[in-house]
XYZ file of C-alpha atoms in Angstrom:
281
model
C 5.181 19.123 -30.663
C 1.968 17.259 -29.833
C 0.550 20.154 -27.793
C -0.790 17.809 -25.106
C -2.851 19.160 -22.188
C -1.573 17.352 -19.079
C -3.203 17.404 -15.640
C -2.110 15.727 -12.384
C -4.738 14.247 -10.085
C -4.401 16.248 -6.866
C -5.977 13.417 -4.841
C -3.204 11.013 -5.879
C 0.050 10.574 -4.020
C 1.068 9.562 -0.518
C -1.574 8.650 2.045
C -1.086 10.185 5.502
C 0.579 7.014 6.856
C 3.342 7.189 4.249
C 3.746 10.980 4.701
C 4.195 10.397 8.442
C 6.858 7.691 7.925
C 8.847 9.728 5.396
C 8.749 12.887 7.523
C 10.091 10.927 10.506
C 12.850 9.423 8.358
C 13.887 12.745 6.825
C 14.088 14.469 10.202
C 16.521 11.849 11.518
C 18.489 11.751 8.245
C 18.909 15.552 8.330
C 20.214 15.389 11.911
C 22.250 12.179 11.890
C 23.123 11.418 8.256
C 21.910 7.818 8.217
C 19.049 5.640 9.417
C 18.200 1.957 9.080
C 14.732 1.081 7.781
C 13.207 -2.382 8.064
C 12.003 -3.088 4.517
C 11.326 -0.522 1.785
C 9.921 2.582 3.482
C 7.364 2.758 0.677
C 6.671 0.484 -2.294
C 8.149 2.916 -4.773
C 11.711 2.392 -6.044
C 12.193 6.028 -7.069
C 11.310 7.363 -3.601
C 13.470 4.698 -1.951
C 16.408 5.793 -4.172
C 15.856 9.439 -3.228
C 15.944 8.650 0.494
C 18.900 6.277 0.073
C 20.759 9.287 -1.331
C 20.097 11.039 1.977
C 21.433 8.066 3.985
C 18.485 5.694 4.433
C 19.714 2.086 4.642
C 17.123 -0.591 3.840
C 17.590 -3.835 5.773
C 15.643 -7.091 5.980
C 14.762 -9.172 9.029
C 17.906 -11.303 8.755
C 20.083 -8.182 8.808
C 18.047 -6.820 11.724
C 19.024 -9.842 13.819
C 22.717 -8.884 13.476
C 22.181 -5.194 14.282
C 22.808 -3.813 17.784
C 22.720 -0.374 19.437
C 21.189 1.382 16.418
C 18.026 3.244 15.440
C 15.657 1.407 13.105
C 12.564 2.818 11.427
C 9.400 0.713 11.388
C 7.530 1.704 8.214
C 3.808 2.408 7.854
C 2.964 -1.268 7.191
C 3.659 -2.195 10.817
C 5.494 -5.199 12.308
C 4.627 -8.329 14.324
C 5.393 -8.530 18.092
C 8.542 -10.596 17.389
C 10.244 -7.516 15.862
C 9.722 -5.503 19.047
C 11.031 -8.401 21.163
C 14.172 -8.597 19.012
C 14.708 -4.840 19.373
C 14.770 -5.198 23.168
C 17.261 -8.078 22.948
C 19.588 -6.173 20.580
C 19.250 -2.778 22.299
C 17.718 -1.241 19.184
C 15.777 2.014 19.279
C 12.690 1.605 17.120
C 11.382 4.710 15.375
C 7.818 3.466 15.014
C 6.105 4.986 11.976
C 3.408 2.308 11.810
C 0.246 3.790 10.310
C -2.350 4.514 13.036
C -4.990 2.687 10.945
C -2.761 -0.412 10.831
C -1.995 -0.226 14.568
C -5.719 -0.052 15.369
C -6.301 -3.119 13.181
C -3.456 -5.014 14.884
C -5.027 -4.304 18.287
C -8.463 -5.449 17.155
C -7.070 -8.700 15.770
C -5.113 -9.298 18.993
C -8.313 -8.821 21.005
C -10.152 -11.318 18.773
C -7.296 -13.790 19.164
C -7.360 -13.411 22.946
C -11.079 -14.303 22.812
C -10.286 -17.496 20.849
C -12.207 -16.409 17.756
C -11.672 -18.090 14.370
C -9.900 -15.247 12.525
C -9.841 -14.904 8.737
C -7.943 -12.067 7.051
C -8.628 -10.938 3.491
C -5.173 -9.838 2.339
C -2.173 -10.493 0.149
C 0.004 -13.442 1.135
C 3.452 -12.301 2.291
C 2.572 -8.584 2.323
C 4.379 -6.673 5.079
C 1.139 -5.454 6.669
C -0.360 -8.948 6.621
C 2.748 -10.443 8.267
C 2.299 -7.902 11.075
C -1.389 -8.816 11.415
C -0.664 -12.551 11.467
C 1.908 -11.944 14.193
C -0.887 -10.774 16.516
C -2.333 -14.295 16.354
C 0.878 -16.306 16.659
C 0.492 -16.895 12.899
C -2.706 -18.881 13.503
C -5.167 -16.698 11.570
C -6.118 -17.782 8.047
C -5.050 -15.383 5.278
C -6.683 -15.538 1.862
C -6.474 -13.196 -1.109
C -9.262 -14.840 -3.092
C -12.480 -16.488 -1.893
C -11.607 -19.526 -4.063
C -8.732 -20.317 -1.691
C -11.243 -21.192 1.023
C -12.937 -24.587 1.239
C -16.248 -23.054 2.297
C -18.025 -26.287 3.422
C -15.203 -26.993 5.900
C -15.111 -23.496 7.439
C -16.220 -22.985 11.063
C -19.879 -21.930 11.350
C -18.796 -18.754 13.174
C -15.824 -16.707 11.956
C -14.360 -13.247 12.526
C -13.464 -11.518 9.270
C -10.870 -8.761 8.876
C -9.220 -7.109 5.874
C -5.821 -5.717 5.037
C -6.291 -1.927 5.143
C -5.627 -1.372 1.423
C -7.940 -3.984 -0.098
C -11.007 -3.199 -2.230
C -14.117 -2.371 -0.176
C -16.426 -3.786 -2.866
C -14.499 -7.064 -2.984
C -14.503 -7.332 0.823
C -18.294 -7.024 0.995
C -18.709 -9.405 -1.930
C -16.687 -12.023 0.010
C -18.712 -11.258 3.131
C -21.973 -11.909 1.256
C -20.758 -15.166 -0.326
C -19.841 -16.526 3.116
C -23.204 -15.472 4.580
C -25.043 -17.069 1.648
C -23.281 -20.318 2.547
C -24.693 -20.276 6.063
C -21.634 -18.924 7.857
C -22.195 -16.497 10.723
C -19.672 -13.657 10.380
C -18.408 -11.063 12.809
C -17.483 -8.572 10.066
C -14.799 -5.983 10.745
C -14.464 -3.408 7.970
C -10.891 -2.305 8.572
C -10.206 -0.858 5.118
C -8.624 2.607 5.169
C -11.134 5.056 3.742
C -8.404 7.406 2.514
C -7.233 4.527 0.333
C -10.651 3.093 -0.609
C -12.032 6.543 -1.529
C -9.256 6.833 -4.126
C -11.153 4.190 -6.053
C -14.199 6.450 -6.563
C -12.072 9.588 -7.108
C -9.958 7.861 -9.765
C -13.000 6.580 -11.649
C -14.149 10.179 -11.985
C -10.658 11.438 -12.888
C -9.905 8.707 -15.465
C -13.110 9.357 -17.389
C -12.210 13.012 -18.057
C -9.148 12.498 -20.301
C -8.191 10.944 -23.631
C -5.339 9.066 -21.936
C -4.302 8.204 -18.392
C -0.709 7.655 -17.290
C -0.708 5.808 -13.970
C 2.533 6.163 -11.991
C 3.418 3.506 -9.412
C 6.096 1.172 -8.147
C 5.767 -2.405 -9.415
C 5.772 -3.720 -5.794
C 2.744 -1.676 -4.766
C -0.415 -3.773 -4.195
C -2.449 -0.583 -3.994
C -0.888 0.551 -7.290
C -2.025 -2.600 -9.106
C -5.580 -2.217 -7.790
C -5.868 1.489 -8.666
C -4.272 1.020 -12.101
C -6.983 -1.538 -12.905
C -9.650 0.912 -11.689
C -8.340 3.487 -14.187
C -8.057 0.884 -16.962
C -11.702 -0.158 -16.471
C -12.862 3.456 -16.841
C -10.407 4.434 -19.561
C -8.891 1.715 -21.812
C -6.167 4.203 -22.847
C -4.441 3.827 -19.454
C -0.699 3.146 -19.233
C 1.341 1.976 -16.226
C 4.785 3.540 -15.682
C 7.269 3.487 -12.809
C 9.309 6.500 -13.945
C 9.340 9.196 -16.676
C 11.646 7.169 -18.960
C 8.888 4.575 -19.475
C 6.445 7.071 -21.031
C 6.128 6.477 -24.786
C 5.211 9.383 -27.123
C 3.560 6.933 -29.545
C 0.692 6.595 -27.067
C -0.553 10.099 -27.855
C -1.829 12.189 -30.769
C -1.897 15.949 -31.273
C -4.007 18.143 -28.983
C -5.120 15.292 -26.722
C -5.704 15.498 -22.973
C -3.675 13.370 -20.550
C -4.360 12.698 -16.875
C -1.464 11.694 -14.612
C -2.297 9.883 -11.365
C -0.791 7.344 -8.993
C -0.956 5.058 -5.974
C -0.904 5.924 -2.275
C 2.814 5.063 -2.444
C 3.573 7.372 -5.391
C 5.324 10.667 -4.540
C 3.911 13.853 -6.060
C 7.400 14.864 -7.282
C 7.494 11.723 -9.463
C 4.096 12.459 -11.034
C 5.321 15.995 -11.729
C 8.401 14.600 -13.522
C 6.143 12.371 -15.619
C 3.998 15.387 -16.522
C 7.105 17.394 -17.532
C 8.212 14.539 -19.798
C 4.807 14.320 -21.535
C 4.520 18.089 -22.020
C 7.814 18.054 -23.948
C 6.528 15.597 -26.612
């Protein structure tokens, strides 16, 4: 036995938007036995498997087109207007669990689009939330995930800048400053979710307190990749795992301390399973 002292970060785990979506899904699953969900309800394979066991059926947009007279859950990431139009055509009942922070952002972008502003969105290409945001502009906004993607000299002299809700606040303001330094007038909209961005500061503090950090996240989670790197910067002995089976006892030595933490899409029950696995070494 390695006699490891293992602690779970109590600030880690689902953000309120994900909690809301999962609670809505579970209520319907308990009453009706099945429910369709457009895309993974959360970017965590283990949680998706758990809910699939209760009757959650994940479908994509192509499958949605063939569906009629059913209930479909819209996950926290939100959807573009075209999804709601299709639901009306196919007599689908949408259970809308879009995160309130995302819905507010969608409305702000739609207002900017209606005013004919040049809209730029700092976000991940192809991400579900970003697709929903682009939909508010008829897919005319410019999405970039790195400042190097933009040809700065050819940009309009006046732009409106938004961000995907889960991006880094520091990076967003760094981009903002680079654009200003190049003579571009920016209508800056800080639309980053503070519950997510504050995790950055909380994790820096948490990661520095232990000999090792085990970061638990789904491989599809953008937020997971960002927060893992935050931990890794503060504590080089940081390991990324998606489930308890991936934890390796060779990482640890006797009597060390281990911190377990995760993304906003990581369920607490999964971090607890990881802790139980480590304690047994």
